PDB file of C-alpha atoms in Angstrom:
ATOM      1  CA  UNK A 109      10.463  12.539  -8.689  1.00  0.00           C
ATOM      2  CA  UNK A 110       9.557  11.713  -4.559  1.00  0.00           C
ATOM      3  CA  UNK A 111       6.532  10.693  -3.892  1.00  0.00           C
ATOM      4  CA  UNK A 112       5.455  10.490   0.262  1.00  0.00           C
ATOM      5  CA  UNK A 113       2.754   9.272   1.257  1.00  0.00           C
ATOM      6  CA  UNK A 114       1.562   8.707   5.563  1.00  0.00           C
ATOM      7  CA  UNK A 115       1.034   4.974   6.179  1.00  0.00           C
ATOM      8  CA  UNK A 116      -2.187   4.215   8.692  1.00  0.00           C
ATOM      9  CA  UNK A 117      -5.867   4.850   6.496  1.00  0.00           C
ATOM     10  CA  UNK A 118      -3.877   6.195   3.979  1.00  0.00           C
ATOM     11  CA  UNK A 119      -2.303   3.815   2.691  1.00  0.00           C
ATOM     12  CA  UNK A 120      -2.765   0.611   4.889  1.00  0.00           C
ATOM     13  CA  UNK A 121      -5.922  -0.112   6.711  1.00  0.00           C
ATOM     14  CA  UNK A 122      -6.612  -1.844   9.634  1.00  0.00           C
ATOM     15  CA  UNK A 123      -9.656  -4.426   9.773  1.00  0.00           C
ATOM     16  CA  UNK A 124     -11.856  -1.758  11.445  1.00  0.00           C
ATOM     17  CA  UNK A 125     -10.816   0.757   8.933  1.00  0.00           C
ATOM     18  CA  UNK A 126     -10.964  -0.861   5.498  1.00  0.00           C
ATOM     19  CA  UNK A 127     -14.484   0.391   4.679  1.00  0.00           C
ATOM     20  CA  UNK A 128     -15.486  -2.218   2.841  1.00  0.00           C
ATOM     21  CA  UNK A 129     -19.435  -2.087   1.246  1.00  0.00           C
ATOM     22  CA  UNK A 130     -21.827  -4.439  -0.299  1.00  0.00           C
ATOM     23  CA  UNK A 131     -22.074  -7.915   0.063  1.00  0.00           C
ATOM     24  CA  UNK A 132     -19.353  -9.893   1.546  1.00  0.00           C
ATOM     25  CA  UNK A 133     -18.991 -11.835  -1.791  1.00  0.00           C
ATOM     26  CA  UNK A 134     -17.902  -9.027  -3.845  1.00  0.00           C
ATOM     27  CA  UNK A 135     -15.090  -7.835  -1.047  1.00  0.00           C
ATOM     28  CA  UNK A 136     -11.960  -7.237  -2.911  1.00  0.00           C
ATOM     29  CA  UNK A 137      -8.665  -9.420  -2.066  1.00  0.00           C
ATOM     30  CA  UNK A 138      -6.393  -8.304   0.791  1.00  0.00           C
ATOM     31  CA  UNK A 139      -3.016  -8.546   1.358  1.00  0.00           C
ATOM     32  CA  UNK A 140      -1.854  -8.644   5.068  1.00  0.00           C
ATOM     33  CA  UNK A 141       1.077  -6.136   5.132  1.00  0.00           C
ATOM     34  CA  UNK A 142       2.053  -6.486   8.963  1.00  0.00           C
ATOM     35  CA  UNK A 143       0.889  -9.011  12.059  1.00  0.00           C
ATOM     36  CA  UNK A 144       1.120  -7.634  15.867  1.00  0.00           C
ATOM     37  CA  UNK A 145       1.310  -9.961  18.587  1.00  0.00           C
ATOM     38  CA  UNK A 146       0.610 -12.903  16.189  1.00  0.00           C
ATOM     39  CA  UNK A 147      -2.113 -11.782  14.717  1.00  0.00           C
ATOM     40  CA  UNK A 148      -2.937  -9.469  11.003  1.00  0.00           C
ATOM     41  CA  UNK A 149      -3.169  -5.751  11.881  1.00  0.00           C
ATOM     42  CA  UNK A 150      -2.996  -4.559   8.378  1.00  0.00           C
ATOM     43  CA  UNK A 151      -4.016  -4.638   4.967  1.00  0.00           C
ATOM     44  CA  UNK A 152      -3.630  -3.609   1.279  1.00  0.00           C
ATOM     45  CA  UNK A 153      -6.480  -4.422  -1.635  1.00  0.00           C
ATOM     46  CA  UNK A 154      -4.014  -7.152  -3.561  1.00  0.00           C
ATOM     47  CA  UNK A 155      -4.914  -4.122  -6.233  1.00  0.00           C
ATOM     48  CA  UNK A 156      -3.181  -1.441  -4.373  1.00  0.00           C
ATOM     49  CA  UNK A 157      -0.525  -3.858  -3.300  1.00  0.00           C
ATOM     50  CA  UNK A 158       0.177  -4.642  -7.246  1.00  0.00           C
ATOM     51  CA  UNK A 159       0.261  -0.856  -7.579  1.00  0.00           C
ATOM     52  CA  UNK A 160       2.310   0.065  -5.224  1.00  0.00           C
ATOM     53  CA  UNK A 161       5.128  -2.710  -6.145  1.00  0.00           C
ATOM     54  CA  UNK A 162       5.207  -1.034  -9.581  1.00  0.00           C
ATOM     55  CA  UNK A 163       5.439   2.076  -7.663  1.00  0.00           C
ATOM     56  CA  UNK A 164       8.454   0.950  -5.727  1.00  0.00           C
ATOM     57  CA  UNK A 165      10.976   0.037  -8.893  1.00  0.00           C
ATOM     58  CA  UNK A 166       9.280   2.919 -11.454  1.00  0.00           C
ATOM     59  CA  UNK A 167      12.287   4.474 -12.999  1.00  0.00           C
ATOM     60  CA  UNK A 168      12.641   8.014 -12.008  1.00  0.00           C
ATOM     61  CA  UNK A 169      10.179   7.490  -9.027  1.00  0.00           C
ATOM     62  CA  UNK A 170      11.254   7.286  -5.215  1.00  0.00           C
ATOM     63  CA  UNK A 171       8.884   6.241  -2.726  1.00  0.00           C
ATOM     64  CA  UNK A 172       9.289   7.283   0.937  1.00  0.00           C
ATOM     65  CA  UNK A 173       6.842   6.238   3.350  1.00  0.00           C
ATOM     66  CA  UNK A 174       6.218   8.918   5.892  1.00  0.00           C
ATOM     67  CA  UNK A 175       4.208   8.080   8.987  1.00  0.00           C
ATOM     68  CA  UNK A 176       4.429   9.055  12.662  1.00  0.00           C
ATOM     69  CA  UNK A 177       5.387   5.594  13.870  1.00  0.00           C
ATOM     70  CA  UNK A 178       7.779   4.697  15.104  1.00  0.00           C
ATOM     71  CA  UNK A 179      10.951   3.008  13.891  1.00  0.00           C
ATOM     72  CA  UNK A 180      10.169  -0.546  15.970  1.00  0.00           C
ATOM     73  CA  UNK A 181       6.122   0.334  14.604  1.00  0.00           C
ATOM     74  CA  UNK A 182       7.618   0.634  10.879  1.00  0.00           C
ATOM     75  CA  UNK A 183       9.645  -2.304  11.134  1.00  0.00           C
ATOM     76  CA  UNK A 184       6.376  -4.750  11.626  1.00  0.00           C
ATOM     77  CA  UNK A 185       5.358  -3.853   7.879  1.00  0.00           C
ATOM     78  CA  UNK A 186       6.363  -5.180   4.713  1.00  0.00           C
ATOM     79  CA  UNK A 187       5.119  -3.416   1.896  1.00  0.00           C
ATOM     80  CA  UNK A 188       5.253  -4.531  -2.086  1.00  0.00           C
ATOM     81  CA  UNK A 189       8.436  -3.931  -4.110  1.00  0.00           C
ATOM     82  CA  UNK A 190      11.912  -3.524  -2.407  1.00  0.00           C
ATOM     83  CA  UNK A 191      12.730  -1.825   0.477  1.00  0.00           C
ATOM     84  CA  UNK A 192      12.389   1.711   0.869  1.00  0.00           C
ATOM     85  CA  UNK A 193      15.427   3.558   0.362  1.00  0.00           C
ATOM     86  CA  UNK A 194      14.602   6.524   2.898  1.00  0.00           C
ATOM     87  CA  UNK A 195      11.648   6.399   5.100  1.00  0.00           C
ATOM     88  CA  UNK A 196       9.970   8.947   7.534  1.00  0.00           C
ATOM     89  CA  UNK A 197       9.204   7.718  10.944  1.00  0.00           C
ATOM     90  CA  UNK A 198       8.063   9.623  14.240  1.00  0.00           C
ATOM     91  CA  UNK A 199       6.360  12.671  12.499  1.00  0.00           C
ATOM     92  CA  UNK A 200       9.691  13.397  10.730  1.00  0.00           C
ATOM     93  CA  UNK A 201      11.629  12.467  13.930  1.00  0.00           C
ATOM     94  CA  UNK A 202      13.584   9.528  11.655  1.00  0.00           C
ATOM     95  CA  UNK A 203      15.137   9.849   8.693  1.00  0.00           C
ATOM     96  CA  UNK A 204      15.371   6.143   7.834  1.00  0.00           C
ATOM     97  CA  UNK A 205      18.498   6.083   5.534  1.00  0.00           C
ATOM     98  CA  UNK A 206      18.457   2.138   4.138  1.00  0.00           C
ATOM     99  CA  UNK A 207      16.677   1.155   6.947  1.00  0.00           C
ATOM    100  CA  UNK A 208      18.953   3.043   9.620  1.00  0.00           C
ATOM    101  CA  UNK A 209      18.024   6.422  11.381  1.00  0.00           C
ATOM    102  CA  UNK A 210      20.296   9.192  10.358  1.00  0.00           C
ATOM    103  CA  UNK A 211      22.282  10.440  12.936  1.00  0.00           C
ATOM    104  CA  UNK A 212      22.857  14.155  11.425  1.00  0.00           C
ATOM    105  CA  UNK A 213      18.870  14.384  11.137  1.00  0.00           C
ATOM    106  CA  UNK A 214      18.483  13.258  14.976  1.00  0.00           C
ATOM    107  CA  UNK A 215      20.817  16.454  15.842  1.00  0.00           C
ATOM    108  CA  UNK A 216      18.855  18.972  13.581  1.00  0.00           C
ATOM    109  CA  UNK A 217      15.445  17.842  15.151  1.00  0.00           C
ATOM    110  CA  UNK A 218      16.983  17.328  18.821  1.00  0.00           C
ATOM    111  CA  UNK A 219      18.500  21.439  18.193  1.00  0.00           C
ATOM    112  CA  UNK A 220      15.063  22.600  16.923  1.00  0.00           C
ATOM    113  CA  UNK A 221      12.677  20.839  19.564  1.00  0.00           C
ATOM    114  CA  UNK A 222      15.266  22.707  22.387  1.00  0.00           C
ATOM    115  CA  UNK A 223      15.055  26.069  20.569  1.00  0.00           C
ATOM    116  CA  UNK A 224      11.045  25.968  19.889  1.00  0.00           C
ATOM    117  CA  UNK A 225       8.922  24.046  22.217  1.00  0.00           C
ATOM    118  CA  UNK A 226       8.031  23.113  25.637  1.00  0.00           C
ATOM    119  CA  UNK A 227       9.952  19.547  26.864  1.00  0.00           C
ATOM    120  CA  UNK A 228       8.501  16.617  26.508  1.00  0.00           C
ATOM    121  CA  UNK A 229       7.744  16.386  30.174  1.00  0.00           C
ATOM    122  CA  UNK A 230       5.422  19.493  30.722  1.00  0.00           C
ATOM    123  CA  UNK A 231       2.888  18.301  27.832  1.00  0.00           C
ATOM    124  CA  UNK A 232       2.738  14.567  29.854  1.00  0.00           C
ATOM    125  CA  UNK A 233       2.344  15.692  32.923  1.00  0.00           C
ATOM    126  CA  UNK A 234      -0.650  17.801  31.592  1.00  0.00           C
ATOM    127  CA  UNK A 235      -2.096  14.918  29.677  1.00  0.00           C
ATOM    128  CA  UNK A 236      -1.604  12.667  32.522  1.00  0.00           C
ATOM    129  CA  UNK A 237      -3.121  15.447  35.179  1.00  0.00           C
ATOM    130  CA  UNK A 238      -6.071  15.879  32.763  1.00  0.00           C
ATOM    131  CA  UNK A 239      -6.977  13.093  31.763  1.00  0.00           C
ATOM    132  CA  UNK A 240     -10.107  10.740  33.244  1.00  0.00           C
ATOM    133  CA  UNK A 241      -9.187   7.134  33.825  1.00  0.00           C
ATOM    134  CA  UNK A 242     -12.891   6.137  32.807  1.00  0.00           C
ATOM    135  CA  UNK A 243     -11.875   7.524  29.109  1.00  0.00           C
ATOM    136  CA  UNK A 244      -8.380   6.847  29.582  1.00  0.00           C
ATOM    137  CA  UNK A 245      -7.457   3.367  27.870  1.00  0.00           C
ATOM    138  CA  UNK A 246      -3.721   3.963  27.843  1.00  0.00           C
ATOM    139  CA  UNK A 247      -0.836   6.391  27.452  1.00  0.00           C
ATOM    140  CA  UNK A 248       2.600   6.201  25.752  1.00  0.00           C
ATOM    141  CA  UNK A 249       5.352   8.322  24.414  1.00  0.00           C
ATOM    142  CA  UNK A 250       6.831   7.758  20.899  1.00  0.00           C
ATOM    143  CA  UNK A 251      10.646   7.509  20.519  1.00  0.00           C
ATOM    144  CA  UNK A 252      11.110  10.379  23.206  1.00  0.00           C
ATOM    145  CA  UNK A 253       9.552  12.832  20.642  1.00  0.00           C
ATOM    146  CA  UNK A 254       6.056  13.305  21.318  1.00  0.00           C
ATOM    147  CA  UNK A 255       2.950  11.661  23.793  1.00  0.00           C
ATOM    148  CA  UNK A 256      -0.263   9.922  23.032  1.00  0.00           C
ATOM    149  CA  UNK A 257      -3.465   8.642  24.215  1.00  0.00           C
ATOM    150  CA  UNK A 258      -5.693   5.968  23.610  1.00  0.00           C
ATOM    151  CA  UNK A 259      -9.133   6.301  24.559  1.00  0.00           C
ATOM    152  CA  UNK A 260     -12.520   5.478  24.669  1.00  0.00           C
ATOM    153  CA  UNK A 261     -14.046   7.734  22.318  1.00  0.00           C
ATOM    154  CA  UNK A 262     -18.010   7.002  23.476  1.00  0.00           C
ATOM    155  CA  UNK A 263     -16.290   8.408  26.673  1.00  0.00           C
ATOM    156  CA  UNK A 264     -14.229  11.274  25.667  1.00  0.00           C
ATOM    157  CA  UNK A 265     -15.898  14.890  26.786  1.00  0.00           C
ATOM    158  CA  UNK A 266     -16.644  16.603  23.846  1.00  0.00           C
ATOM    159  CA  UNK A 267     -14.236  19.812  24.654  1.00  0.00           C
ATOM    160  CA  UNK A 268     -11.037  17.985  26.222  1.00  0.00           C
ATOM    161  CA  UNK A 269      -9.873  17.773  22.800  1.00  0.00           C
ATOM    162  CA  UNK A 270     -10.238  21.752  22.279  1.00  0.00           C
ATOM    163  CA  UNK A 271      -8.831  22.669  25.622  1.00  0.00           C
ATOM    164  CA  UNK A 272      -5.546  20.203  25.149  1.00  0.00           C
ATOM    165  CA  UNK A 273      -5.378  21.831  21.872  1.00  0.00           C
ATOM    166  CA  UNK A 274      -5.517  25.312  23.782  1.00  0.00           C
ATOM    167  CA  UNK A 275      -3.505  24.653  26.188  1.00  0.00           C
ATOM    168  CA  UNK A 276      -0.890  23.131  23.584  1.00  0.00           C
ATOM    169  CA  UNK A 277      -0.783  26.068  21.007  1.00  0.00           C
ATOM    170  CA  UNK A 278       0.754  28.604  23.469  1.00  0.00           C
ATOM    171  CA  UNK A 279       3.866  25.774  24.275  1.00  0.00           C
ATOM    172  CA  UNK A 280       4.549  25.363  20.776  1.00  0.00           C
ATOM    173  CA  UNK A 281       2.790  21.833  20.165  1.00  0.00           C
ATOM    174  CA  UNK A 282      -0.032  20.673  17.983  1.00  0.00           C
ATOM    175  CA  UNK A 283      -3.060  18.053  18.359  1.00  0.00           C
ATOM    176  CA  UNK A 284      -4.397  15.612  16.597  1.00  0.00           C
ATOM    177  CA  UNK A 285      -6.932  12.417  16.801  1.00  0.00           C
ATOM    178  CA  UNK A 286      -6.485   9.557  15.074  1.00  0.00           C
ATOM    179  CA  UNK A 287      -9.135   7.113  15.902  1.00  0.00           C
ATOM    180  CA  UNK A 288      -9.237   6.203  19.614  1.00  0.00           C
ATOM    181  CA  UNK A 289      -5.976   7.934  19.191  1.00  0.00           C
ATOM    182  CA  UNK A 290      -4.768  11.456  20.872  1.00  0.00           C
ATOM    183  CA  UNK A 291      -1.182  12.727  19.690  1.00  0.00           C
ATOM    184  CA  UNK A 292       0.594  16.059  21.001  1.00  0.00           C
ATOM    185  CA  UNK A 293       3.202  16.746  18.595  1.00  0.00           C
ATOM    186  CA  UNK A 294       5.817  19.350  18.788  1.00  0.00           C
ATOM    187  CA  UNK A 295       4.861  21.663  15.758  1.00  0.00           C
ATOM    188  CA  UNK A 296       8.474  21.593  14.362  1.00  0.00           C
ATOM    189  CA  UNK A 297       8.295  17.999  14.385  1.00  0.00           C
ATOM    190  CA  UNK A 298       7.261  17.366  10.987  1.00  0.00           C
ATOM    191  CA  UNK A 299       6.553  14.927   8.002  1.00  0.00           C
ATOM    192  CA  UNK A 300       7.326  17.744   5.689  1.00  0.00           C
ATOM    193  CA  UNK A 301      11.030  18.644   6.670  1.00  0.00           C
ATOM    194  CA  UNK A 302      12.048  15.027   6.435  1.00  0.00           C
ATOM    195  CA  UNK A 303      10.673  14.473   3.330  1.00  0.00           C
ATOM    196  CA  UNK A 304      12.185  17.607   1.911  1.00  0.00           C
ATOM    197  CA  UNK A 305      15.856  16.458   3.128  1.00  0.00           C
ATOM    198  CA  UNK A 306      15.178  12.977   1.789  1.00  0.00           C
ATOM    199  CA  UNK A 307      14.627  14.965  -1.709  1.00  0.00           C
ATOM    200  CA  UNK A 308      17.755  16.469  -1.103  1.00  0.00           C
ATOM    201  CA  UNK A 309      19.617  13.748  -0.489  1.00  0.00           C
ATOM    202  CA  UNK A 310      17.749  11.905  -3.721  1.00  0.00           C
ATOM    203  CA  UNK A 311      17.838  14.331  -5.859  1.00  0.00           C
ATOM    204  CA  UNK A 312      14.169  15.157  -6.610  1.00  0.00           C
ATOM    205  CA  UNK A 313      13.253  18.392  -7.979  1.00  0.00           C
ATOM    206  CA  UNK A 314       9.621  17.615  -7.434  1.00  0.00           C
ATOM    207  CA  UNK A 315       7.449  16.119  -4.505  1.00  0.00           C
ATOM    208  CA  UNK A 316       3.897  14.689  -4.561  1.00  0.00           C
ATOM    209  CA  UNK A 317       2.310  13.157  -1.256  1.00  0.00           C
ATOM    210  CA  UNK A 318      -0.785  12.024   0.276  1.00  0.00           C
ATOM    211  CA  UNK A 319      -2.401  11.448   3.910  1.00  0.00           C
ATOM    212  CA  UNK A 320      -5.598  11.773   5.587  1.00  0.00           C
ATOM    213  CA  UNK A 321      -4.895  13.388   9.205  1.00  0.00           C
ATOM    214  CA  UNK A 322      -4.373  17.075  10.448  1.00  0.00           C
ATOM    215  CA  UNK A 323      -0.567  15.511  10.696  1.00  0.00           C
ATOM    216  CA  UNK A 324      -0.032  15.419   7.014  1.00  0.00           C
ATOM    217  CA  UNK A 325      -1.444  18.559   6.555  1.00  0.00           C
ATOM    218  CA  UNK A 326       2.160  20.335   6.532  1.00  0.00           C
ATOM    219  CA  UNK A 327       3.596  16.787   4.239  1.00  0.00           C
ATOM    220  CA  UNK A 328       0.660  18.066   1.591  1.00  0.00           C
ATOM    221  CA  UNK A 329       0.462  22.061   1.857  1.00  0.00           C
ATOM    222  CA  UNK A 330       4.756  21.323   1.075  1.00  0.00           C
ATOM    223  CA  UNK A 331       4.442  19.375  -1.536  1.00  0.00           C
ATOM    224  CA  UNK A 332       4.061  20.194  -5.517  1.00  0.00           C
ATOM    225  CA  UNK A 333       0.519  18.254  -5.952  1.00  0.00           C
ATOM    226  CA  UNK A 334      -1.152  15.985  -2.758  1.00  0.00           C
ATOM    227  CA  UNK A 335      -4.513  13.756  -2.414  1.00  0.00           C
ATOM    228  CA  UNK A 336      -6.157  13.123   0.792  1.00  0.00           C
ATOM    229  CA  UNK A 337      -8.964  10.334   0.792  1.00  0.00           C
ATOM    230  CA  UNK A 338     -12.685  11.145   1.861  1.00  0.00           C
ATOM    231  CA  UNK A 339     -12.592   9.779   5.707  1.00  0.00           C
ATOM    232  CA  UNK A 340     -10.330  11.035   8.372  1.00  0.00           C
ATOM    233  CA  UNK A 341      -9.348  14.091  10.198  1.00  0.00           C
ATOM    234  CA  UNK A 342      -8.869  16.255   6.964  1.00  0.00           C
ATOM    235  CA  UNK A 343     -11.691  15.521   4.581  1.00  0.00           C
ATOM    236  CA  UNK A 344     -13.892  15.633   8.357  1.00  0.00           C
ATOM    237  CA  UNK A 345     -12.996  19.498   8.624  1.00  0.00           C
ATOM    238  CA  UNK A 346     -13.208  20.336   5.546  1.00  0.00           C
ATOM    239  CA  UNK A 347      -9.176  20.995   4.855  1.00  0.00           C
ATOM    240  CA  UNK A 348      -8.337  21.958   1.366  1.00  0.00           C
ATOM    241  CA  UNK A 349      -5.515  23.577  -0.481  1.00  0.00           C
ATOM    242  CA  UNK A 350      -5.636  24.264  -4.176  1.00  0.00           C
ATOM    243  CA  UNK A 351      -3.077  21.865  -4.926  1.00  0.00           C
ATOM    244  CA  UNK A 352      -4.541  19.386  -3.196  1.00  0.00           C
ATOM    245  CA  UNK A 353      -7.621  16.611  -4.651  1.00  0.00           C
ATOM    246  CA  UNK A 354      -9.934  15.777  -2.170  1.00  0.00           C
ATOM    247  CA  UNK A 355     -10.989  12.019  -3.208  1.00  0.00           C
ATOM    248  CA  UNK A 356     -14.072  10.915  -3.022  1.00  0.00           C
ATOM    249  CA  UNK A 357     -13.065   7.431  -2.375  1.00  0.00           C
ATOM    250  CA  UNK A 358     -12.646   5.738   1.506  1.00  0.00           C
ATOM    251  CA  UNK A 359     -11.304   3.299   3.491  1.00  0.00           C
ATOM    252  CA  UNK A 360      -9.357   1.023   1.074  1.00  0.00           C
ATOM    253  CA  UNK A 361     -10.680   2.208  -2.401  1.00  0.00           C
ATOM    254  CA  UNK A 362      -9.333   5.607  -1.599  1.00  0.00           C
ATOM    255  CA  UNK A 363      -5.718   3.660  -1.172  1.00  0.00           C
ATOM    256  CA  UNK A 364      -6.197   2.320  -4.427  1.00  0.00           C
ATOM    257  CA  UNK A 365      -6.828   5.130  -5.852  1.00  0.00           C
ATOM    258  CA  UNK A 366      -3.677   7.356  -4.210  1.00  0.00           C
ATOM    259  CA  UNK A 367      -1.395   5.038  -5.880  1.00  0.00           C
ATOM    260  CA  UNK A 368      -2.799   5.140  -8.911  1.00  0.00           C
ATOM    261  CA  UNK A 369      -2.779   8.416  -8.864  1.00  0.00           C
ATOM    262  CA  UNK A 370       1.394   8.538  -7.722  1.00  0.00           C
ATOM    263  CA  UNK A 371       1.619   6.440 -10.844  1.00  0.00           C
ATOM    264  CA  UNK A 372       0.100   8.821 -13.178  1.00  0.00           C
ATOM    265  CA  UNK A 373       2.196  11.643 -11.783  1.00  0.00           C
ATOM    266  CA  UNK A 374       5.436   9.382 -12.338  1.00  0.00           C
ATOM    267  CA  UNK A 375       4.051   8.638 -15.967  1.00  0.00           C
ATOM    268  CA  UNK A 376       3.635  11.982 -16.909  1.00  0.00           C
ATOM    269  CA  UNK A 377       7.047  13.359 -15.724  1.00  0.00           C
ATOM    270  CA  UNK A 378       8.607  11.067 -18.059  1.00  0.00           C
ATOM    271  CA  UNK A 379       6.588  11.970 -20.503  1.00  0.00           C
ATOM    272  CA  UNK A 380       7.267  15.346 -20.019  1.00  0.00           C
TER     273      UNK A 380
END
């Protein structure tokens, strides 16, 4: 069984996204899994960390992180357990095999993007032309594959994202909002395609998955079973599918529940 999971706001959480409630004295113990600019950035609860370490070494399971992060950003994360054999970065733009980007997969992605969607330069120019300095904080490209903006959400005009999505649709691109980031991503660039390739190489005949954003929808739809937390873009949109469980838990508690669900699937498969 291949177990594919988004990372940010699905398994790992920034301090702002942990969603801790109740008295501080009752807060769960946390494990820092990412440091950036000499400061702790991303966390798991210690319970989730122990569960994930068990999953990473479980017989009959192949755990695959599937993230929109670049390879450099993914490299900052140190998850419990052994390093995964496969990882998906840049929303499917890179398939890492033992930590190295697979060149055959890179060529496949490059050919699909050239054939099926507008070039990155055109989309980036549109983003910069239509954004306003009153709410735009940063503009970035990732791995020369897609673009994103960091914005002040309080000042962002209500219709701007909708207008951008309409413009991008006809050019083969999709738009996703995650926290302060607005992503413009080519539609052929998907986590599901890279996970499917990882499953083929691993010899997996079943895929289970989890994710919280619209960029994870294709991964969840392609999986045999999936989970989404009670927060995030998918929850806000009321997104659902018959084989995807919509959890009530939010924040770090959802991360724990997702890993428990993964382990349950692995155990059930072994029993069968």
